[in-house]
mmCIF file of C-alpha atoms in Angstrom:
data_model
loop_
_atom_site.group_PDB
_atom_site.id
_atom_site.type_symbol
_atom_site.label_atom_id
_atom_site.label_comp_id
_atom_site.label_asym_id
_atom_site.label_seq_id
_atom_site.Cartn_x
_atom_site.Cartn_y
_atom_site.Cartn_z
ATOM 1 C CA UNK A 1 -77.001 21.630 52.110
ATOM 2 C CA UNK A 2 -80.659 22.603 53.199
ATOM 3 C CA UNK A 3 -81.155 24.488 56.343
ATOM 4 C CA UNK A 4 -82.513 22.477 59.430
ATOM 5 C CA UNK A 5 -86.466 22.729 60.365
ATOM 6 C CA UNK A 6 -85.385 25.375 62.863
ATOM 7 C CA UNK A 7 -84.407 27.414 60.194
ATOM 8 C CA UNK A 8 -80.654 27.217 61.467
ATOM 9 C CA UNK A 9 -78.138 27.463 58.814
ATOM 10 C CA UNK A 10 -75.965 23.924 58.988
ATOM 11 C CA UNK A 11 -72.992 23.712 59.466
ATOM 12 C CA UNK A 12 -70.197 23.474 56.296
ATOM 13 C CA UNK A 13 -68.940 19.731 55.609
ATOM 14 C CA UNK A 14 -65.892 18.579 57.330
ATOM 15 C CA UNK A 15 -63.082 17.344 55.814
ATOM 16 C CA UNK A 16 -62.777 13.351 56.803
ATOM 17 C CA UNK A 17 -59.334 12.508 54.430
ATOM 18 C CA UNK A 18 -56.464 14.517 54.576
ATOM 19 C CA UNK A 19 -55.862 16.472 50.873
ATOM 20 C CA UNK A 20 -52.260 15.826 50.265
ATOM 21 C CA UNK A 21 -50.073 18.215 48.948
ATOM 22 C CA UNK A 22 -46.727 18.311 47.198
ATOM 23 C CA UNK A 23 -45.117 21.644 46.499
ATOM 24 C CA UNK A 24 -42.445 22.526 43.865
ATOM 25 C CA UNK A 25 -39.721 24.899 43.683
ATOM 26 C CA UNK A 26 -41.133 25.489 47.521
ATOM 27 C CA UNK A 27 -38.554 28.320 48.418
ATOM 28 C CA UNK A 28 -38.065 29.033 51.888
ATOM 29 C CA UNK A 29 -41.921 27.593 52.198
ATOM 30 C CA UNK A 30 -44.234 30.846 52.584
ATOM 31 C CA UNK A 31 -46.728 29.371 50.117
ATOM 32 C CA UNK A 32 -46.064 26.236 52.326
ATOM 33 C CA UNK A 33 -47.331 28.057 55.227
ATOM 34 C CA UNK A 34 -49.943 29.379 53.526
ATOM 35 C CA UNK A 35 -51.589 26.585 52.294
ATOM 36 C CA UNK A 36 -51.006 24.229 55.349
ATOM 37 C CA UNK A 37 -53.442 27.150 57.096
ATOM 38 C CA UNK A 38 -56.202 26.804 54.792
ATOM 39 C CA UNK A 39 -56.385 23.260 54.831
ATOM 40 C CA UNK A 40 -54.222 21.332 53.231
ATOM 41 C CA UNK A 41 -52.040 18.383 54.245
ATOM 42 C CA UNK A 42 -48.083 19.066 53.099
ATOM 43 C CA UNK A 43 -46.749 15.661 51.963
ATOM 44 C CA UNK A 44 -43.210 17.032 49.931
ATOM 45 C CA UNK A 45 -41.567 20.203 49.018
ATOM 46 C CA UNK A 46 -39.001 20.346 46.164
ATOM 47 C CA UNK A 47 -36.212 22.645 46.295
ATOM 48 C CA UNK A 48 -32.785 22.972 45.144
ATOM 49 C CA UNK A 49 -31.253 25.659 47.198
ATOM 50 C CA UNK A 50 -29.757 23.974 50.690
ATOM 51 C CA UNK A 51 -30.612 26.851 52.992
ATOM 52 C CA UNK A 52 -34.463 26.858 51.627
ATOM 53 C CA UNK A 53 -34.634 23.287 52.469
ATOM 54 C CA UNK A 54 -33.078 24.041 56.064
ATOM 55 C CA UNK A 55 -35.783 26.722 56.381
ATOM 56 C CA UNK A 56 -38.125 24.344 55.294
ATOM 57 C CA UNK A 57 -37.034 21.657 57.645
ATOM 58 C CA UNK A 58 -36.631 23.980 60.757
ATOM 59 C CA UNK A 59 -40.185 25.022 60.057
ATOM 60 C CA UNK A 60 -42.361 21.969 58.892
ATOM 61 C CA UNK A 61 -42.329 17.865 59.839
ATOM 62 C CA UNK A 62 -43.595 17.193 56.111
ATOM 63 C CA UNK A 63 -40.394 15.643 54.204
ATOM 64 C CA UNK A 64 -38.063 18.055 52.142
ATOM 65 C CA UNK A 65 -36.610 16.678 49.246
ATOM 66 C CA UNK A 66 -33.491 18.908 47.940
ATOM 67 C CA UNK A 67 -33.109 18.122 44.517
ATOM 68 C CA UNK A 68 -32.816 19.762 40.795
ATOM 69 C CA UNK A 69 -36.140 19.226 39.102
ATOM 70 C CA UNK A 70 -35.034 19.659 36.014
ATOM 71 C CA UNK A 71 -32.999 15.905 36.688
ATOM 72 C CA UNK A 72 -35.717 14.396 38.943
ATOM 73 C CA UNK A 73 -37.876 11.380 37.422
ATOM 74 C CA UNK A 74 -41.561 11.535 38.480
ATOM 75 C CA UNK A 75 -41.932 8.253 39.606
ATOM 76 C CA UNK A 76 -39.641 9.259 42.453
ATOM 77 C CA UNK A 77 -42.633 11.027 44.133
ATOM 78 C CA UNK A 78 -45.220 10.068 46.073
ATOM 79 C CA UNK A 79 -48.743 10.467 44.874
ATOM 80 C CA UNK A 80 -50.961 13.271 45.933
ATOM 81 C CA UNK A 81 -54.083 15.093 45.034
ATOM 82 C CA UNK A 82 -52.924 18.617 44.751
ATOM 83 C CA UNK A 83 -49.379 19.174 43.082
ATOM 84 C CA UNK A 84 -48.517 23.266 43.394
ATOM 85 C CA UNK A 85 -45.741 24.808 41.916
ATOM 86 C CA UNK A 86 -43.773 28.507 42.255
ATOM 87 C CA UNK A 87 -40.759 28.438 39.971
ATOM 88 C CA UNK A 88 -38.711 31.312 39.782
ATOM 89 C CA UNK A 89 -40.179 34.307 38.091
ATOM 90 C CA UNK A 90 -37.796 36.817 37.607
ATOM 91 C CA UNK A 91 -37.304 36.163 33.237
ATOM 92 C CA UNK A 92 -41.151 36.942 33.200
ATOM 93 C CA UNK A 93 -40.894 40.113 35.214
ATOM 94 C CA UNK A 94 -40.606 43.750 33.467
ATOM 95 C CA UNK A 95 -38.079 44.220 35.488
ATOM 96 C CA UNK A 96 -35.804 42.080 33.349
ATOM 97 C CA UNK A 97 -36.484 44.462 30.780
ATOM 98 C CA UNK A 98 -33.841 46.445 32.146
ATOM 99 C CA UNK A 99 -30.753 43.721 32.646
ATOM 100 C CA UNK A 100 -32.335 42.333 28.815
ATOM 101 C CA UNK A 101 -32.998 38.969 30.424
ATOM 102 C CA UNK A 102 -36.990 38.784 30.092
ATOM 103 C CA UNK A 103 -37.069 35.879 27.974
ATOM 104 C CA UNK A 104 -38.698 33.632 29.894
ATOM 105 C CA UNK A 105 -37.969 30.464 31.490
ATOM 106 C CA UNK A 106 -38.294 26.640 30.920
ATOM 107 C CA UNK A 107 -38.692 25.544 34.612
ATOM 108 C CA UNK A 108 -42.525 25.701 33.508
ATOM 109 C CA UNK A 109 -41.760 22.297 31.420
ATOM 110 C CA UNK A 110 -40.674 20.399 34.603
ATOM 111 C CA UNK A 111 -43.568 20.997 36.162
ATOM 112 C CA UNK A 112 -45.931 20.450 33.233
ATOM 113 C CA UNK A 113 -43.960 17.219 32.567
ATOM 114 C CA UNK A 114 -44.761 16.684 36.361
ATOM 115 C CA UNK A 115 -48.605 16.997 36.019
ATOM 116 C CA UNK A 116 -48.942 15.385 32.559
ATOM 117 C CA UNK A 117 -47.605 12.092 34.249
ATOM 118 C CA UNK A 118 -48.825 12.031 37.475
ATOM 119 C CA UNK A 119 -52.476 13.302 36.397
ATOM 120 C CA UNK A 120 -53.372 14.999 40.067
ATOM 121 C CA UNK A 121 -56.882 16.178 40.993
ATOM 122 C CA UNK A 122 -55.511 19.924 41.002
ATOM 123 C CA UNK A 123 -52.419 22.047 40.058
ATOM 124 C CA UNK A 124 -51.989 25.424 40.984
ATOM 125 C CA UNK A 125 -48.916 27.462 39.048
ATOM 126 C CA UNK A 126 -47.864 30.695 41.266
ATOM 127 C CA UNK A 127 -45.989 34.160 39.365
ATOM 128 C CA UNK A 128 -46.022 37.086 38.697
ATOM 129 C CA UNK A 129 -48.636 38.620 35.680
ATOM 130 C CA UNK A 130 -45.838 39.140 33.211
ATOM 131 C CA UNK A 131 -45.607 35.317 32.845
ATOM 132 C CA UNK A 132 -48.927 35.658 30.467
ATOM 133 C CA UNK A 133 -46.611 37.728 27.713
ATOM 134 C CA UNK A 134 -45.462 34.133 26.821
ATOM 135 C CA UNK A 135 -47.654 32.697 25.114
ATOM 136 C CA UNK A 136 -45.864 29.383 25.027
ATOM 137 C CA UNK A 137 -46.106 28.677 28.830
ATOM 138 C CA UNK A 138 -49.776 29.840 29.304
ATOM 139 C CA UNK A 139 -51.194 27.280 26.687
ATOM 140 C CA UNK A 140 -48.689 24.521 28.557
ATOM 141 C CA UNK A 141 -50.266 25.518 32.225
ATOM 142 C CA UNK A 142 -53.752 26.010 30.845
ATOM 143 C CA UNK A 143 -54.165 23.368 27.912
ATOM 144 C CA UNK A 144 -53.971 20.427 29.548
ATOM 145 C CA UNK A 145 -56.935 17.464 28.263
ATOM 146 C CA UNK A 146 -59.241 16.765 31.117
ATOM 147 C CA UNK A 147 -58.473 19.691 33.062
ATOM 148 C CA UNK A 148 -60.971 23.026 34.023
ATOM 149 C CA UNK A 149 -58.736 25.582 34.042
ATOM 150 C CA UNK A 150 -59.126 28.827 36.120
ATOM 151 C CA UNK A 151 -56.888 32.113 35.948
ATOM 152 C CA UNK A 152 -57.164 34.636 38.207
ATOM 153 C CA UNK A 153 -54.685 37.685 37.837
ATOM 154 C CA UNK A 154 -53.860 40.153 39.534
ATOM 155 C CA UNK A 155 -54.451 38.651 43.104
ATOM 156 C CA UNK A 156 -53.179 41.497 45.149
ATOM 157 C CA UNK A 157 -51.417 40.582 48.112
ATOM 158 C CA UNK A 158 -52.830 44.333 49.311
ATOM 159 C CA UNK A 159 -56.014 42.567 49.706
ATOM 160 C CA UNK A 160 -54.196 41.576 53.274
ATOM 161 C CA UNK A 161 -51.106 43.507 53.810
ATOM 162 C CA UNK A 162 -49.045 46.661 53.294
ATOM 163 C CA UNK A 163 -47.630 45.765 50.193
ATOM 164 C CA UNK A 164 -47.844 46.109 46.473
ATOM 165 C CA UNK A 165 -47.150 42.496 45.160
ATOM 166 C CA UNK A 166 -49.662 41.134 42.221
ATOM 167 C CA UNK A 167 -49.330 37.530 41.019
ATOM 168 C CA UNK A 168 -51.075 35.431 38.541
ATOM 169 C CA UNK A 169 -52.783 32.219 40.184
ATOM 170 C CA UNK A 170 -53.542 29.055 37.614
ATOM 171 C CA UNK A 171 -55.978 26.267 39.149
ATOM 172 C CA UNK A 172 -56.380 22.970 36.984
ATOM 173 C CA UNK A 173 -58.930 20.859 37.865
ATOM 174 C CA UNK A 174 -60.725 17.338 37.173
ATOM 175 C CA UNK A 175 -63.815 19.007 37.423
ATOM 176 C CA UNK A 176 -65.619 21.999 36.852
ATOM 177 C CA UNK A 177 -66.082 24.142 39.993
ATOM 178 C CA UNK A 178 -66.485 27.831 40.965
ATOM 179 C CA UNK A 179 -63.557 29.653 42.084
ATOM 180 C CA UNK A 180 -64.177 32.522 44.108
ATOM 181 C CA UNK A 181 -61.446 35.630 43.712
ATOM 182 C CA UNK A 182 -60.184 36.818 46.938
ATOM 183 C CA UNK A 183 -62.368 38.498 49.654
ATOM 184 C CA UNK A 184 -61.752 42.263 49.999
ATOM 185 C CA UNK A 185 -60.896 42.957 53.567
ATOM 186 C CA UNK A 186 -59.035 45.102 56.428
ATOM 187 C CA UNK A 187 -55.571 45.227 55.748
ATOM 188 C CA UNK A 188 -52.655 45.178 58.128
ATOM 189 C CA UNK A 189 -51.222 48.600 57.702
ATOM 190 C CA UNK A 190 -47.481 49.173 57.639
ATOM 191 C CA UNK A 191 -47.778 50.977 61.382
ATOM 192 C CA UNK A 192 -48.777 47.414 62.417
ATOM 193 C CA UNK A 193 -45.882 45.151 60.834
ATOM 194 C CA UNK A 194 -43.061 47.942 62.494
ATOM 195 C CA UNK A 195 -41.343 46.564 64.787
ATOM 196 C CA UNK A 196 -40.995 49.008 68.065
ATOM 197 C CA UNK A 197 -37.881 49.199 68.737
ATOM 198 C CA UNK A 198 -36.029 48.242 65.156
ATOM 199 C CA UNK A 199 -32.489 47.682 64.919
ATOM 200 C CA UNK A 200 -31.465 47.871 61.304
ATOM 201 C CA UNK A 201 -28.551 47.459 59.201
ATOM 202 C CA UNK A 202 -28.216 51.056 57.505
ATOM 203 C CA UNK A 203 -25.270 50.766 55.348
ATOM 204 C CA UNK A 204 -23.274 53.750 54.038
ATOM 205 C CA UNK A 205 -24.550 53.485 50.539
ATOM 206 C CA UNK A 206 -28.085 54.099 52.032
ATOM 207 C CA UNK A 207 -27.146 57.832 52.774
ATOM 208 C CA UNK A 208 -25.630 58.170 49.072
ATOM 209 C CA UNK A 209 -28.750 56.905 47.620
ATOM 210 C CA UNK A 210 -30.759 59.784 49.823
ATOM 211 C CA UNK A 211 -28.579 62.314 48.365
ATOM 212 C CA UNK A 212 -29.399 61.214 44.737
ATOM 213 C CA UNK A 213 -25.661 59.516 43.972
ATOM 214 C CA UNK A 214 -27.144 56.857 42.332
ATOM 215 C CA UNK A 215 -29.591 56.688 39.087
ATOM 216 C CA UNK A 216 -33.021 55.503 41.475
ATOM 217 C CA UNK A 217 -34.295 57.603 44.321
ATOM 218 C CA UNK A 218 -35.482 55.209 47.323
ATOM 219 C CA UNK A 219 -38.613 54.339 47.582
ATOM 220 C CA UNK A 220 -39.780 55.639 51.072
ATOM 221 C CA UNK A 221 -43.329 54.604 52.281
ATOM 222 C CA UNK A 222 -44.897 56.790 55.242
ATOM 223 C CA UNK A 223 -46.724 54.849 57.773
ATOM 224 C CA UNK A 224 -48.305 57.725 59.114
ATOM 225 C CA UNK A 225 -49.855 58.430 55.302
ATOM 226 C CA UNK A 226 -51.556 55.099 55.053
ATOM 227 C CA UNK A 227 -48.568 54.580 52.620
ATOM 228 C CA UNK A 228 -48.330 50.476 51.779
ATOM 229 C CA UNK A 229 -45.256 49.375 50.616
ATOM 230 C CA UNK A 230 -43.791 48.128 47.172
ATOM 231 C CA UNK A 231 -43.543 44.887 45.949
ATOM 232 C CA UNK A 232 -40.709 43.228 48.086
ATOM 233 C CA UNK A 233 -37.670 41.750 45.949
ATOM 234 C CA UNK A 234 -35.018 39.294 46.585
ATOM 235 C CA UNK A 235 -32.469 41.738 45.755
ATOM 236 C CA UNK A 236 -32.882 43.954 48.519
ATOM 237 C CA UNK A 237 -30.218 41.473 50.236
ATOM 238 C CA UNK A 238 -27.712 43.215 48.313
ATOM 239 C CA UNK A 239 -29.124 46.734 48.086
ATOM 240 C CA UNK A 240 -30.873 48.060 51.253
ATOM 241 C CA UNK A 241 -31.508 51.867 49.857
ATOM 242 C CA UNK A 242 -33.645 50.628 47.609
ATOM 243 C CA UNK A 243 -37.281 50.155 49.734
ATOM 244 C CA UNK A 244 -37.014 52.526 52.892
ATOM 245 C CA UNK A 245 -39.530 53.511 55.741
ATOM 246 C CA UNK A 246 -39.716 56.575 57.228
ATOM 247 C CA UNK A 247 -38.807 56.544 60.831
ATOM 248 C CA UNK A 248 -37.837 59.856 62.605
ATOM 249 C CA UNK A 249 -35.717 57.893 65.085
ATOM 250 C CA UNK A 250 -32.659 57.429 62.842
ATOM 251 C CA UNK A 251 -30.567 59.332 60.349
ATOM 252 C CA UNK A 252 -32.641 61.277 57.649
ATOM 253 C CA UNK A 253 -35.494 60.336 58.516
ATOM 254 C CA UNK A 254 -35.849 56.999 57.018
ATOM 255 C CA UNK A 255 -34.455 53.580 57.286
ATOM 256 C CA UNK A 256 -34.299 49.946 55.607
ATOM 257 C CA UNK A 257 -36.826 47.030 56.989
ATOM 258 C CA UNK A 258 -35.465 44.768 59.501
ATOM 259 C CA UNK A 259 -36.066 40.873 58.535
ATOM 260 C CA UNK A 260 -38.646 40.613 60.415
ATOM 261 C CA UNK A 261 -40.503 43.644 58.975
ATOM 262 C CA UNK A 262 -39.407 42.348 55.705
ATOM 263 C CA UNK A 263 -41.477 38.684 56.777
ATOM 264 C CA UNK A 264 -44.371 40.259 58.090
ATOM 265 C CA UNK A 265 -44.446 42.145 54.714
ATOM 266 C CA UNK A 266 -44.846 38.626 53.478
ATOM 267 C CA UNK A 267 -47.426 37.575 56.158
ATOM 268 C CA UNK A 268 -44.360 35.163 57.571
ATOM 269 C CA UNK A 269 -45.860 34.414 61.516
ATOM 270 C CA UNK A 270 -42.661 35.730 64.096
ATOM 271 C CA UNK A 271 -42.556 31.909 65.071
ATOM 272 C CA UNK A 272 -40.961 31.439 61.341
ATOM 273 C CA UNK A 273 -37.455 31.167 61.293
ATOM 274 C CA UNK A 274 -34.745 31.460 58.816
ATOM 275 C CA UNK A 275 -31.542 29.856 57.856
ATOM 276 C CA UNK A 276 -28.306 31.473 57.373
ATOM 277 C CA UNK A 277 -27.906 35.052 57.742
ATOM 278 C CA UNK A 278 -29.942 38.701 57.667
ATOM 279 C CA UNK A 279 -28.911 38.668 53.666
ATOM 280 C CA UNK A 280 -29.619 34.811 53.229
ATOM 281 C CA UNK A 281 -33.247 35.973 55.073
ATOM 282 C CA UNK A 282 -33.687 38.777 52.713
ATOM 283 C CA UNK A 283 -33.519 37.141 49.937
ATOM 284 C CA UNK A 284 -35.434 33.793 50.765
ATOM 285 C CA UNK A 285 -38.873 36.278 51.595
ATOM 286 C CA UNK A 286 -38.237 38.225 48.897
ATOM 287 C CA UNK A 287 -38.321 35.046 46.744
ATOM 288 C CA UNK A 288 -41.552 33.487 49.021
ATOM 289 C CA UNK A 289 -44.896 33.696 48.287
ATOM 290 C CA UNK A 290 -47.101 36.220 50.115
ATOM 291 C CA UNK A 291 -48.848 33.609 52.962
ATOM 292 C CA UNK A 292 -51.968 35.317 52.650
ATOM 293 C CA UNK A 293 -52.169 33.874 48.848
ATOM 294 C CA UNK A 294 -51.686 30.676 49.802
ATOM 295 C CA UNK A 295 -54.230 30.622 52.392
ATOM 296 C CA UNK A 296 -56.904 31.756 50.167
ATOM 297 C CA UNK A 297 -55.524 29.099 47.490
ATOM 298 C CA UNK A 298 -55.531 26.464 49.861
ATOM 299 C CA UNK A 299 -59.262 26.831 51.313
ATOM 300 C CA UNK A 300 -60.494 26.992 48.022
ATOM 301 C CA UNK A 301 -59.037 24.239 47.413
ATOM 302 C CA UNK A 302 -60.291 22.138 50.820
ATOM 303 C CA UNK A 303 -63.902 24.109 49.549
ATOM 304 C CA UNK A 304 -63.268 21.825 45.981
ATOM 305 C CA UNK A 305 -62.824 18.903 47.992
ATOM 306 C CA UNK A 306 -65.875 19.108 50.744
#
């Protein structure tokens, strides 16, 4: 748009329709919350696991579908413009190197078979960078006829907050348009996301892992350092030694994230709440999508659509 005869910069177009979303494999909804702040309009989230969909339901008045989408015909759905999808990513991590379980998944052909039928404006596939050794899904998620494809990997999470967490973003569009990568700014630091007076659960197995019982040393992050810290996992439900802060307050030296650390980690608001229990929490943010991501996905998508 021109500037004014005053020489005023105008003002950016506003929005007049809602841009309708539907999300799959939505998790506990952090992408969810992330991309209802940058603009778009959540119409359904898919999700198979029953305490996601409480979380989602506690936390949203969009409707929640808990289903398998592997058995779930598309017709089923109601139409939207944006369809966004963040199935699991663990058998395209290096990390499955170790268990010998990175072979990939096929969760990416439900979705694909979702877009090829209903044909939205935009999709937007959400994992980790691994997920482009497989050669197999990247030509289904970036092939597509009629579709302008842009990837951008890694989008650092660090960009925002104190931790390590890279993912690979695919946007499919009808038409051609200029994505702009992330905007380098002031992140939270890990001081910021402690909690003041934290009341972990600091198991026994925490001390053994200090005193080098196990094969893996911790991995302690020092606030007072500028220390960020590393990516956070689902499985730290079931192993708290493994990702430690240093806090002089408690035994050692050091101690596990509370939940609420562990969200804000995420960029989870403290209004969010969770279903089920401190390990049932654990897991669902360690499985979410860092908020921040979906924020920036979700205004550049509104931006498409002004």
């Amino acid at each position: 748009m021109p500037n004014n005869v005053q020489g005023k910069r105008s003002s950016p177009p506003v929005l007049m329709i809602a841009i309708l979303a539907n999300t799959y494999f939505s998790g506990a909804g952090l992408m969810d919350i992330g991309l209802q702040a940058g603009g778009l309009t959540l119409q359904q989230s898919f999700e198979i696991d029953a305490l996601c969909c409480d979380t989602l339901r506690r936390n949203f008045s969009h409707e929640v579908v808990q289903c398998d989408i592997t058995k779930k015909l598309v017709s089923s759905e109601k139409e939207c413009q944006v369809m966004v999808a963040t199935y699991p990513c663990t058998k395209y991590s290096p990390i499955a190197d170790i268990h010998g379980v990175r072979t990939g998944d096929d969760l990416f052909l439900h979705f694909f078979r979702h877009v090829a039928i209903r044909r939205p404006e935009l999709y937007v596939v959400e994992n980790v960078p691994g997920m482009k050794k497989f050669p197999v899904v990247m030509e289904a998620m970036t092939k597509l006829p009629d579709y302008y494809v842009h990837v951008a990997c890694p989008v650092k999470s660090s960009i925002w907050l104190p931790q390590k967490r890279d993912r690979l973003i695919i946007i499919g569009s009808r038409r051609n348009f200029a994505w702009r990568e992330p905007a380098a700014e002031r992140a939270v630091t890990l001081a910021e996301i402690l909690e003041p007076d934290p009341a972990p659960h600091i198991p026994d197995y925490v001390g053994r892992r200090l005193a080098g019982k196990y094969r893996d040393r911790p991995i302690i992050s020092y606030p007072r350092r500028g220390d960020i810290a590393p990516t956070c996992v689902a499985h730290y439900a079931k192993d708290l030694s493994t990702r430690l802060v240093a806090d002089g307050r408690f035994p050692c030296g050091v101690r596990p994230y509370t939940v609420r650390e562990y969200a804000r980690l995420q960029g989870v608001p403290d209004r969010f709440t969770f279903a089920g229990g401190d390990t049932d929490a654990y897991r669902m943010i360690g499985n979410g999508v860092s908020v921040p991501v979906g924020k920036w996905i979700g205004s550049e998508i509104a931006r498409y659509f002004q």
